[in-house]
XYZ file of C-alpha atoms in Angstrom:
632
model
C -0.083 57.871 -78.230
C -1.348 60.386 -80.503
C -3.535 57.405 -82.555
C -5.156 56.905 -79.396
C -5.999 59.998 -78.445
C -7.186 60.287 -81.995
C -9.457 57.772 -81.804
C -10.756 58.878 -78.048
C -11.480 61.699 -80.241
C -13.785 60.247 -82.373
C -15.247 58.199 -79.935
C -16.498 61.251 -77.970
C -17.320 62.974 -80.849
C -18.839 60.347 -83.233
C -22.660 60.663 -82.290
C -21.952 64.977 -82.647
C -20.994 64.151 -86.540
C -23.887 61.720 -86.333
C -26.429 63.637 -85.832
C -25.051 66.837 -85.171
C -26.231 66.995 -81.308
C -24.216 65.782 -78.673
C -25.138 63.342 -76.589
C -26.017 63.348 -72.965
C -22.838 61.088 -72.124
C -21.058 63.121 -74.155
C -22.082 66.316 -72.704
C -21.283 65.047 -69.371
C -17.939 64.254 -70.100
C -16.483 67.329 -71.505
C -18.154 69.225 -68.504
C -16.466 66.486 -66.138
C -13.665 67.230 -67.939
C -13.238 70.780 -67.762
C -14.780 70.984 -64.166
C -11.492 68.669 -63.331
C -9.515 71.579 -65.313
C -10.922 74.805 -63.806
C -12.204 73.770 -59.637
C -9.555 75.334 -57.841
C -8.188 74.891 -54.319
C -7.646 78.360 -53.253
C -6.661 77.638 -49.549
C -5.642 74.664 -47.647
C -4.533 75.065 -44.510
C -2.130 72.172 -42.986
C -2.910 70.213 -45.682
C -6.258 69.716 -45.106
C -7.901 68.912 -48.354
C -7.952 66.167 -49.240
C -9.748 64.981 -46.289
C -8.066 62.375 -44.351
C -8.677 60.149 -41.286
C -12.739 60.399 -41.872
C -13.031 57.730 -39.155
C -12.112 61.036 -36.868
C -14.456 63.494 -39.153
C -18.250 64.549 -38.062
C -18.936 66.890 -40.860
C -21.770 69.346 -41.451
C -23.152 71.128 -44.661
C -24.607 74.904 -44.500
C -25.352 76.017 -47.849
C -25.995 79.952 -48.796
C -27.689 81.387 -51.752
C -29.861 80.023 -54.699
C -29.429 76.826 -52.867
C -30.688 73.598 -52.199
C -29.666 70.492 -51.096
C -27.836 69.097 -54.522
C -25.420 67.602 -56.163
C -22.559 68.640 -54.492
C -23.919 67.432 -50.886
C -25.276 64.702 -52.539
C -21.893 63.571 -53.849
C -20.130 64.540 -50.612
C -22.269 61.811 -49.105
C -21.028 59.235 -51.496
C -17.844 59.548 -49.270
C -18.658 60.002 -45.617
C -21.466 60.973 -43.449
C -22.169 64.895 -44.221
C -25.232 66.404 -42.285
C -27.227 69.454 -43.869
C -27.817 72.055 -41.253
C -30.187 74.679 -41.566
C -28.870 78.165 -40.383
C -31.171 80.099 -37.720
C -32.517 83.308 -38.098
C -30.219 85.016 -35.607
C -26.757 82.903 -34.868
C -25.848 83.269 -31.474
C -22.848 81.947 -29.233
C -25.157 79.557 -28.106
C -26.193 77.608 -31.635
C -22.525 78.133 -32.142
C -21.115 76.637 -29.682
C -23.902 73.520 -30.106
C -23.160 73.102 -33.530
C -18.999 72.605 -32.235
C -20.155 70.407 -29.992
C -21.867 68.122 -33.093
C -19.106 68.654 -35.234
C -15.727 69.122 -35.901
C -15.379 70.476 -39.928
C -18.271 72.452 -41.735
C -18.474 72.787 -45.566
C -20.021 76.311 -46.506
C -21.508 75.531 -50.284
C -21.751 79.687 -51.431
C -23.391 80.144 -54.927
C -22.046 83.452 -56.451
C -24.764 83.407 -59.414
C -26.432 86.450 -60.068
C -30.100 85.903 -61.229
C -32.045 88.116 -63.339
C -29.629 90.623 -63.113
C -29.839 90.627 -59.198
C -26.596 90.342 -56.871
C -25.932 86.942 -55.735
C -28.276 85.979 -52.520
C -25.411 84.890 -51.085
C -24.301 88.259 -50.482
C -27.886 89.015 -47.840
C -25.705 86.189 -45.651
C -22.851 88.261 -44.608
C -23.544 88.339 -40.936
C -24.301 85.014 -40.484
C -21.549 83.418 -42.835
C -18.353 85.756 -40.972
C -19.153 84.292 -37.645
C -18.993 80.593 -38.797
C -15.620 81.252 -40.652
C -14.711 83.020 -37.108
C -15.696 80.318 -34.785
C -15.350 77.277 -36.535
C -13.035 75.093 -38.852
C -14.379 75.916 -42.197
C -14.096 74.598 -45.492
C -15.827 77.181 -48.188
C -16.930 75.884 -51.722
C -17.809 78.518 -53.935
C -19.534 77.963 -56.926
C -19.154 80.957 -59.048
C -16.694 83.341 -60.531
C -15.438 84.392 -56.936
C -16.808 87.998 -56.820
C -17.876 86.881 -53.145
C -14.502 87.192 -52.181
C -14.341 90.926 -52.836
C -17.627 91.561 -50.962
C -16.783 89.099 -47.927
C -12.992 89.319 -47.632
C -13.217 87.491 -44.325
C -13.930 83.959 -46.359
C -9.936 84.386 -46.817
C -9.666 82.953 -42.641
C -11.328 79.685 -43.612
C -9.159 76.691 -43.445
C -10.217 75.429 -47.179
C -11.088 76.926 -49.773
C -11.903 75.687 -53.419
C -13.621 77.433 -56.656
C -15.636 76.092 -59.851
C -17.458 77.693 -62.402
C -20.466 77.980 -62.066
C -21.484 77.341 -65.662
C -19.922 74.074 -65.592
C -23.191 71.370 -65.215
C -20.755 69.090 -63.611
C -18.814 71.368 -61.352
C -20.615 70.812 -58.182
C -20.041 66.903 -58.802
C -16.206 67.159 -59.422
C -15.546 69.731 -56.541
C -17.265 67.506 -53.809
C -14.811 64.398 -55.049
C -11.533 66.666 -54.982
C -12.770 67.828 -51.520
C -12.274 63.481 -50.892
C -9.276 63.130 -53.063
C -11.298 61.093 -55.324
C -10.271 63.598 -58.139
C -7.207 65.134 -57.942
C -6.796 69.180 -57.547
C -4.765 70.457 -60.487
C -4.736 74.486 -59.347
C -5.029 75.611 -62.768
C -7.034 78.298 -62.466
C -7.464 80.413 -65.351
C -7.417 84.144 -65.770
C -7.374 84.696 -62.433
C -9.825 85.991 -59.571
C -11.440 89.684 -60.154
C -10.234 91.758 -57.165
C -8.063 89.673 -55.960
C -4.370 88.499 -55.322
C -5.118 85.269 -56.931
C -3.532 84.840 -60.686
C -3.517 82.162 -62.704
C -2.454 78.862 -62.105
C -2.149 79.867 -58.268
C -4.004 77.086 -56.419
C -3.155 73.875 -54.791
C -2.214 70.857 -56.507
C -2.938 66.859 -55.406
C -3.356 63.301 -56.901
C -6.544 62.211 -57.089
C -7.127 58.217 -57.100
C -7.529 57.784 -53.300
C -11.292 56.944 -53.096
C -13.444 55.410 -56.257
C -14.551 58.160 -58.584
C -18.359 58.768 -60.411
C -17.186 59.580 -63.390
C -19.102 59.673 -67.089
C -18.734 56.233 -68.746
C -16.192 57.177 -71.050
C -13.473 57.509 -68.354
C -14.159 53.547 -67.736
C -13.970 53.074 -71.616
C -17.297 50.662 -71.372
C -19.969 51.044 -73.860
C -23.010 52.585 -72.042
C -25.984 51.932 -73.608
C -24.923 47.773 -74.103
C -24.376 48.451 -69.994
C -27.431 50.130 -69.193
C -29.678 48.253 -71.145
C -28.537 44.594 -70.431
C -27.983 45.270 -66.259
C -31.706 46.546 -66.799
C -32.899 43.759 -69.119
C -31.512 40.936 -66.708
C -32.340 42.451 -62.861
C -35.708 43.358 -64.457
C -36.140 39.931 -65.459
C -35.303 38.528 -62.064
C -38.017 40.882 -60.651
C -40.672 39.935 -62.888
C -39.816 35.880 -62.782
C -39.775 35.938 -58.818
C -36.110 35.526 -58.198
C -36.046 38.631 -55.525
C -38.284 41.359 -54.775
C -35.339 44.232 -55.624
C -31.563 44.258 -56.268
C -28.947 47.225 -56.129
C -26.095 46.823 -58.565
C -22.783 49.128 -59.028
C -20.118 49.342 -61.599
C -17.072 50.423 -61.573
C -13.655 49.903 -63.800
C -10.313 51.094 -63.234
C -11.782 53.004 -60.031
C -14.499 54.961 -62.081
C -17.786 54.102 -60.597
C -20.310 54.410 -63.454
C -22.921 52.278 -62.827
C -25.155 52.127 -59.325
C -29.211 52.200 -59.413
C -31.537 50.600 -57.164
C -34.577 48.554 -58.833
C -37.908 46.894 -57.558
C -39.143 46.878 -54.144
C -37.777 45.573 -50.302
C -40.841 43.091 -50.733
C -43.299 41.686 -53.334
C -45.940 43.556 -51.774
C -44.795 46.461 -53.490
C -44.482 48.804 -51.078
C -41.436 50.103 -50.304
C -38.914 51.250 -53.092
C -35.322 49.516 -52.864
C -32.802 53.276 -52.862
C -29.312 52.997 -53.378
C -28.791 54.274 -49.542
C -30.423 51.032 -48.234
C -29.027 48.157 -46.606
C -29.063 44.024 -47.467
C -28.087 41.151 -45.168
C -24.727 40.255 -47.226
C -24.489 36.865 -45.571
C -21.145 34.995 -47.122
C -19.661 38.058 -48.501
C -19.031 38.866 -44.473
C -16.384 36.008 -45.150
C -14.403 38.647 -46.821
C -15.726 41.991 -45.476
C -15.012 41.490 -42.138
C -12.016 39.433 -40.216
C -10.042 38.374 -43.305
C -9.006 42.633 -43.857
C -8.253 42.406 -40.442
C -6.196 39.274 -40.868
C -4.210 40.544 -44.190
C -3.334 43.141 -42.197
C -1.929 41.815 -39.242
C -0.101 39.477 -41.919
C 1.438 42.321 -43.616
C 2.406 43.586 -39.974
C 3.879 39.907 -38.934
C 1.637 39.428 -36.519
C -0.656 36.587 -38.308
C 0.944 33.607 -39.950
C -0.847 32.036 -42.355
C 1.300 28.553 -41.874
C 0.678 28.286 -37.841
C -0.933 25.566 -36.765
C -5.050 26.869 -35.253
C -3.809 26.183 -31.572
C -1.306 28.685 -31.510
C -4.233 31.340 -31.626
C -6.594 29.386 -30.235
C -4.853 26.848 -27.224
C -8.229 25.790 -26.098
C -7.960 23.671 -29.581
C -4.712 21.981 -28.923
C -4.581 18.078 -28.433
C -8.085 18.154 -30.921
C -8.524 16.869 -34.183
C -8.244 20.794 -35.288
C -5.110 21.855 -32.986
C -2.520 21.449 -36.006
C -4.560 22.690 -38.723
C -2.690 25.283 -40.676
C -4.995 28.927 -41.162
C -3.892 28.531 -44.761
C -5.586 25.144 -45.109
C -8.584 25.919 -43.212
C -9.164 29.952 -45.049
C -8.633 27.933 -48.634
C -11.475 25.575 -47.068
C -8.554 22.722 -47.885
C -8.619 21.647 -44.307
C -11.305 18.374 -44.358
C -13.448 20.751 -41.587
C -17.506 20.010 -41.846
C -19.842 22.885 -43.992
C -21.416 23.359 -40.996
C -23.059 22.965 -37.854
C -26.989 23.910 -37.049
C -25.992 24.876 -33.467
C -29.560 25.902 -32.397
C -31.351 22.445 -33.106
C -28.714 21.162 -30.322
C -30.789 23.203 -28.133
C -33.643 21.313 -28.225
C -34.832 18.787 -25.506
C -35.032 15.253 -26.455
C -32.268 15.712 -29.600
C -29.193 14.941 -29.758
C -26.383 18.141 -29.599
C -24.338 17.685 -32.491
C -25.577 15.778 -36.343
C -22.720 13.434 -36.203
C -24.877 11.900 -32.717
C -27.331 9.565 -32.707
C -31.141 11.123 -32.480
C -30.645 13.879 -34.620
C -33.378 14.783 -36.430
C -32.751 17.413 -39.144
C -36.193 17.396 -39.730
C -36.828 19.103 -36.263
C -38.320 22.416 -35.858
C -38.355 24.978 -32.931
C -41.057 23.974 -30.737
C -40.015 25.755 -27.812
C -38.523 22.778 -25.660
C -34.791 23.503 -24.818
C -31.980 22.341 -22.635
C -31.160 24.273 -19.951
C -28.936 27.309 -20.232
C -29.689 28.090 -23.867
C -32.787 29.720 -24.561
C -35.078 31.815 -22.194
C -38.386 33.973 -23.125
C -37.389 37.026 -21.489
C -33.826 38.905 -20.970
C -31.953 38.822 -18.398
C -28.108 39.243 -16.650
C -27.346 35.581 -17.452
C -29.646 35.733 -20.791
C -28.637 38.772 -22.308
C -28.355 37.655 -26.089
C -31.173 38.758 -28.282
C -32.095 36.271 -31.026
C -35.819 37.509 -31.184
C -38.266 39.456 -29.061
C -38.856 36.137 -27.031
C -35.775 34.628 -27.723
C -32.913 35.035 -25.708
C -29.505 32.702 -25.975
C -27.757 32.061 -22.515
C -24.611 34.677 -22.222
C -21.732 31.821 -22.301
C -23.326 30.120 -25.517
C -20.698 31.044 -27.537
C -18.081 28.406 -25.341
C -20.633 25.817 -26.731
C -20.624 26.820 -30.113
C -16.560 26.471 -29.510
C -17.213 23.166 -28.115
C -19.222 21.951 -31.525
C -16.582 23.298 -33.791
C -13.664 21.529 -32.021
C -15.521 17.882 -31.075
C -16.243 17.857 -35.165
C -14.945 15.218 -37.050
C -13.223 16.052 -39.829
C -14.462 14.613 -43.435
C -12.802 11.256 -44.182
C -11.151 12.583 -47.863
C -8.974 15.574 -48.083
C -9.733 18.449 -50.467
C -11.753 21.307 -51.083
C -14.941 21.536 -48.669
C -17.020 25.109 -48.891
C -16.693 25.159 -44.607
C -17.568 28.172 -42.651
C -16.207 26.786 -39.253
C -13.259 28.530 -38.767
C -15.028 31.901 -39.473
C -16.900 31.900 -36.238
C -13.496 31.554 -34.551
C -11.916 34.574 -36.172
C -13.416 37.685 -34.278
C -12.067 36.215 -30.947
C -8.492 35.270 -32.799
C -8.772 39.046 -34.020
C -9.543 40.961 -30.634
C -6.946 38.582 -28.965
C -4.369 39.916 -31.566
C -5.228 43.445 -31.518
C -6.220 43.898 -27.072
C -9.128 45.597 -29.643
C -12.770 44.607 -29.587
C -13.417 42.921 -32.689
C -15.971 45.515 -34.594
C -13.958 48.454 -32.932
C -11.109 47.381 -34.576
C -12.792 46.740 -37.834
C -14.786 50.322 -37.501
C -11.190 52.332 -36.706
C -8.989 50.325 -38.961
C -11.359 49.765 -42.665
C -15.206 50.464 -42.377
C -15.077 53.995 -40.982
C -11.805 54.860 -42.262
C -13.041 53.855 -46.179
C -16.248 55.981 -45.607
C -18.060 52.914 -45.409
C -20.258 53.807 -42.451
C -23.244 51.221 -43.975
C -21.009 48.290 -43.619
C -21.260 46.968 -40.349
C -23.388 44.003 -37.673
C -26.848 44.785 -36.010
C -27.762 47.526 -38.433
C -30.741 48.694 -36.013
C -28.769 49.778 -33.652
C -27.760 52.695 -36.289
C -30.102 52.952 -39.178
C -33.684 52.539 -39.246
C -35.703 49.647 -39.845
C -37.285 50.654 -42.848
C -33.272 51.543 -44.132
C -33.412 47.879 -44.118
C -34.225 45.345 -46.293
C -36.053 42.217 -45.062
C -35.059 38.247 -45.381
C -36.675 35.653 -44.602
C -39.701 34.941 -43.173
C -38.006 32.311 -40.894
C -40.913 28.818 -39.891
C -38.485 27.051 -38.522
C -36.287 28.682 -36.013
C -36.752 32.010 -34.783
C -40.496 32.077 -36.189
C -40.318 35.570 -37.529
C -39.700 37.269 -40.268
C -36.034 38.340 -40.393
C -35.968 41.951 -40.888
C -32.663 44.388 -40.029
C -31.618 40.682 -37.789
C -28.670 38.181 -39.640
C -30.757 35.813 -41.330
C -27.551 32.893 -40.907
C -28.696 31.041 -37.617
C -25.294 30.765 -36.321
C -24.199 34.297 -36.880
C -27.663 35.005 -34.563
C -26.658 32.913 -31.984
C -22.985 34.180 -32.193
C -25.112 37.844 -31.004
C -25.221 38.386 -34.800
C -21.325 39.018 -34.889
C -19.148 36.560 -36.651
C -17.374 36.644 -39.699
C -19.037 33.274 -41.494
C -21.973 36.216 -41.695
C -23.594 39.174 -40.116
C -22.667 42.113 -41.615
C -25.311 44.691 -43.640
C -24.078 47.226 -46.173
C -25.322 48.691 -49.251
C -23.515 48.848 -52.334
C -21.989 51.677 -52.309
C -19.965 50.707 -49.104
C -19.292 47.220 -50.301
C -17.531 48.761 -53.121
C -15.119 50.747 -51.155
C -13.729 47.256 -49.488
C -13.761 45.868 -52.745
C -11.776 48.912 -54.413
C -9.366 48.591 -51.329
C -8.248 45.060 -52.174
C -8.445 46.165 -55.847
C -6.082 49.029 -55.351
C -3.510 46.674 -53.479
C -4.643 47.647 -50.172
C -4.509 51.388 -50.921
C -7.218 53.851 -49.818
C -8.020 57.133 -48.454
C -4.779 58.211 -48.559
C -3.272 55.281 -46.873
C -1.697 52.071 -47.173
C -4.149 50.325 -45.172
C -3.000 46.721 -45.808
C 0.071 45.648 -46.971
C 0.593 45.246 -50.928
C 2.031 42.202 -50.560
C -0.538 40.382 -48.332
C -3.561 41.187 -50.592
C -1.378 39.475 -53.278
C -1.145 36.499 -51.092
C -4.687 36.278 -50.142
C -6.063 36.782 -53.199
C -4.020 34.105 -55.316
C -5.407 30.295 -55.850
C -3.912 28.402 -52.760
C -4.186 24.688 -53.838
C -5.092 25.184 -57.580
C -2.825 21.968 -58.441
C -4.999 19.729 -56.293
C -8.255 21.341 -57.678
C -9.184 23.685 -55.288
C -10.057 26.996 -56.869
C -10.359 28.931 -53.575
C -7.574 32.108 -52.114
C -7.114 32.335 -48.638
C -10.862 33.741 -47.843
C -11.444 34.926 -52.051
C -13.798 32.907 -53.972
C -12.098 32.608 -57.551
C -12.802 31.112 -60.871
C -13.412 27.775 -61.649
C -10.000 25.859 -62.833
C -12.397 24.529 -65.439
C -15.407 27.284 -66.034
C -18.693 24.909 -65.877
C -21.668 27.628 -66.851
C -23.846 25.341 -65.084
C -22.008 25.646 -61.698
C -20.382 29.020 -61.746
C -21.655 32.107 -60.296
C -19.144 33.881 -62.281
C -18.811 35.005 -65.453
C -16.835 33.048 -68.036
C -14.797 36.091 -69.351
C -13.177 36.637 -65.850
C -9.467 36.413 -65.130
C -7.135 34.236 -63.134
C -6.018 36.851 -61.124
C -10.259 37.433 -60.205
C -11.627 37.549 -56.279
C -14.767 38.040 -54.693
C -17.468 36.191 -53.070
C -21.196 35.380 -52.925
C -23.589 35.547 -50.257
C -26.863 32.850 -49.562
C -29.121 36.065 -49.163
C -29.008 36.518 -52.954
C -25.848 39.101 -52.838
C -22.412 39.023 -55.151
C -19.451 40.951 -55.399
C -16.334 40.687 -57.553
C -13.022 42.342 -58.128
C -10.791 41.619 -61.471
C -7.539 43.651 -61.435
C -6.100 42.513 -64.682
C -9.357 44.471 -66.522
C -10.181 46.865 -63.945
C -13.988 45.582 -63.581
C -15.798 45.660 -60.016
C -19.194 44.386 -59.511
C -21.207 44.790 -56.534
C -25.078 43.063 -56.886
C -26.921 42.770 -53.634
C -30.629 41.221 -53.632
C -32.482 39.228 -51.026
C -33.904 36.204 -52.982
C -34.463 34.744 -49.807
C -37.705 36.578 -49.390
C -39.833 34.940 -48.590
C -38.305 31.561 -48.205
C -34.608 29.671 -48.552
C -36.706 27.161 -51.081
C -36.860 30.383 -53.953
C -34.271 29.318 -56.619
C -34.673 30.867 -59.651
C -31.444 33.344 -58.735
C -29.702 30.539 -59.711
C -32.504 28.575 -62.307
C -32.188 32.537 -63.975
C -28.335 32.611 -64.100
C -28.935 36.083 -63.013
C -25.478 36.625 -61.285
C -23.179 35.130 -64.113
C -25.407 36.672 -66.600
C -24.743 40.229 -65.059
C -20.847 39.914 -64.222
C -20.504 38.836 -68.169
C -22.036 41.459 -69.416
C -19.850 43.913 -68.110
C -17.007 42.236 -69.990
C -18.772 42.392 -72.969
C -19.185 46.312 -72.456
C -15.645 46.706 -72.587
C -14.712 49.086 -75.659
C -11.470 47.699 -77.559
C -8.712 50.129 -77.961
């Protein structure tokens, strides 16, 4: 123990020796690390820090002092939703009483810095800060050597309270993640508060570990600058070459996120900046973002079983060709079902309904001519469906869609087949399971309960469009392009809900459904799926007949072929994770801690662009990230 602490040692301080500056990773570190030290939870009322339930949370930020909208907001936001509110000249009962209407906690960020040898601004805020600790449930970061509390007593009746030095760069950073439970609160604080009751080492203690941490590099133990340079060197390259007009890429290992930037543009015109806040179409990676958390969990709850034949949660199937096909079979893509079906061009007049028919012409674009009861111009009570502006599917469609899937035949040879058929039965299996609506229950039970607000279907209908990055520019079925609308044809005529695809996201939120399954279905201070059923799902099913594939989980290659595999050589066995036909990619590797989340759209602005895959860019990126791996 003491060799390796020895040697963290001289990690750390190697480039101080060097050239007798530190450097800026450095620097950050040892402020992260005695920020994690010296923030203090002063008060915590019924337990409320860290917060929990933030499905249940609407949370506002009013800030006071030498203050602007910073770090510490900026991290909060890395967890949940928090809104900045700006304070009005005179608070009244009225503003106060609106603001309790909007929500239900408020974070008061108080900097007690004197400047130039002034008091603290903070201090001119007395009567409108004592009213808002009054009135409404308060949590109070202070920033500072917590002289405030001598001048404003009344901070004492908030319901949270928590302290870091002010001369700590990374204070603000750390105190936002213990607020989350991302870091844990060790209530070591030293020398106590001047004028007060508080003495050393009073304060509340917690364990951190319940949300992914942004952390310096060092607490990940990868080598930065190999990172940095070579995620740069390759998404850069894919910019330049054509492969996709932007990308967003996070990093984390062993729960430390150290790694997300946003490069290039929503388009190759250039105009629009990709941020780190925007969304992508994530396509395939819906396959394991969506129903299949719902499923492990009603699994781990003996509600699911994986072994039951499909009619047993589906009847409608029995006597088919499907009826008896077992959920393991058919979620390991082991179960001989088609790839897929291109329900819309069964639509059209004069052409056939299904490609195993005669007459059907793959060839065939939209050209306006459909059967009846499928497609209308306009909206209406029996048309209610969007697809596009002037395209609008018939409101019992999805019975049809039904119908497709179970007349299939299935392929003639058993084995693996990549099939996303079952998937666009799964929301219905789910609601019918849970007397839930299928994105309600997602929304209570993972997405808004991880903080993952982004990660949801039919993004317009809560961010706007330019939040949103474009697809395809579609000539050959909805005759638009696809912008903030599923770009998979089925998911759009499924009312852009199904879990083959559908749902949007941004990095950020991918990871936290990633770092779920990662942490054995531990999150947010819960055990949101059972332990035991993220084992199952994420372990090679058939690997002795050649079928790489968990129930749901992409995983390695049996046999790693570098001209096949999306994935890097380097990763484990025990790897999961999936990729999406947008241009997206997202893997988990327990056994060396690694996450990866890359999201692009090298669909823009056509399907025919290949050089995502002519570049290697995805296996290129996920391998580097092994190779930044320091040894011990």
């Amino acid at each position: 123990m003491q060799r390796v602490l020895l040697l963290a040692f001289l990690f750390l301080t190697l480039p101080l020796l060097l050239t007798g500056q530190p450097s800026e990773d450095l620097k950050a570190s040892l402020s992260f690390k005695r920020a994690e030290q010296a923030t203090t939870v002063l008060i915590n009322q019924d337990e409320l820090l860290p917060l929990k339930r933030l499905d249940t949370l609407r949370i506002a930020h009013i800030s006071f002092g030498q203050l602007q909208t910073g770090p510490f907001l900026e991290t909060l936001n890395k967890y949940a939703p928090v809104t900045h509110v700006n304070t009005p000249f005179d608070i009244t009962e009225e503003w106060l009483a609106e603001q309790r209407e909007k929500f239900n906690l408020f974070i008061l960020e108080l900097e007690d810095i004197p400047v130039a040898g002034q008091v603290p601004a903070v201090y001119n805020y007395q009567d409108f800060i004592k009213p808002l600790i009054e009135q409404l449930p308060t949590l109070v970061f202070i920033n500072g050597d917590g002289s405030v509390l001598q001048v404003m007593p009344f901070l004492r009746k908030a319901h949270g309270m928590l302290i870091t030095p002010s001369h700590e760069e990374m204070g603000t950073v750390v105190a936002a993640q213990i607020v989350f439970g991302a870091v844990g609160a060790q209530g070591k604080l030293r020398g106590g508060l001047r004028g007060t009751d508080l003495r050393t080492g009073d304060g509340y203690t917690y364990p951190g570990g319940e949300h992914l941490r942004y952390t310096p590099f060092d607490y990940a133990d990868l080598d930065q600058a190999l990172l940095e340079d070579s995620i740069a060197a390759i998404v850069e390259e894919g910019i330049a070459k054509g492969a996709y007009p932007g990308a967003q890429v996070l990093v984390a290992r062993h729960g430390n996120v150290v790694y997300h930037k946003a490069f290039g543009h929503h388009t190759f015109e250039n105009v629009k900046a990709v941020a780190t806040d925007d969304l992508y179409d994530l396509a395939s990676v819906t396959k394991i973002s969506s129903a299949l958390p719902a499923l492990m969990k009603l699994h781990g709850e003996g509600q699911f079983q994986l072994d039951a034949p499909l009619e047993k949660y589906m009847p409608e199937f029995k006597g088919s060709n499907k009826g008896d096909l077992t959920f393991r079979s058919m979620l390991a893509h082991n179960a001989r079902l088609r790839p897929w079906i291109p329900y819309w061009k069964g639509t059209l007049r004069g052409h056939s309904r299904y490609p195993w028919q005669k007459k059907w012409d793959n060839e065939r674009v939209n050209d306006r001519r459909f059967r009846w009861f499928t497609f209308k111009a306009d909206s209406s009570k029996r048309f209610p469906i969007y697809v596009t502006d002037n395209l609008w599917l018939h409101r019992k469609y999805k019975k049809r869609i039904y119908k497709a899937i179970k007349k299939s035949p299935l392929n003639e040879e058993p084995g693996y087949v990549y099939s996303g058929l079952l998937f666009y039965l799964l929301p219905e299996i789910v609601a019918d399971l849970t007397t839930t609506a299928y994105t309600e229950y997602l929304d209570q039970n993972f997405y808004h309960r991880l903080g993952a607000f982004s990660l949801g279907y039919r993004p317009l209908e809560e961010y706007p469009r330019e939040q949103i990055v474009p697809t395809e520019q579609d000539t050959f079925f909805r005759m638009q392009q696809l912008h903030g609308y599923v770009h998979d044809e089925g998911a759009a005529m499924m009312g852009g809900i199904s879990a083959n695809a559908g749902l949007f996201a941004n990095a950020r939120d991918l990871a936290k459904l990633m770092h779920l399954y990662m942490n054995n279905g531990r999150a947010a201070g819960e055990q949101l799926i059972d332990s035991a059923s993220v084992a199952e799902f994420t372990r090679c099913q058939y690997c002795d007949e050649g079928n790489r594939r968990g129930l749901g989980f992409d995983k390695p290659m049996i046999e790693y072929d570098s001209t096949r595999s999306y994935v890097a050589a380097s990763a484990s066995p025990s790897s999961f994770g999936h990729s999406g036909y947008t241009g997206t990619f997202t893997w988990a590797d327990p056994e060396s801690g690694l996450l990866l989340v890359f999201l692009s759209n090298r669909v823009y602005p056509t399907r025919e662009n290949r050089k995502l895959y002519e570049l290697n860019i995805r296996p290129r990126l996920h391998e580097v990230l092994y190779q930044a791996i320091l040894e011990d």
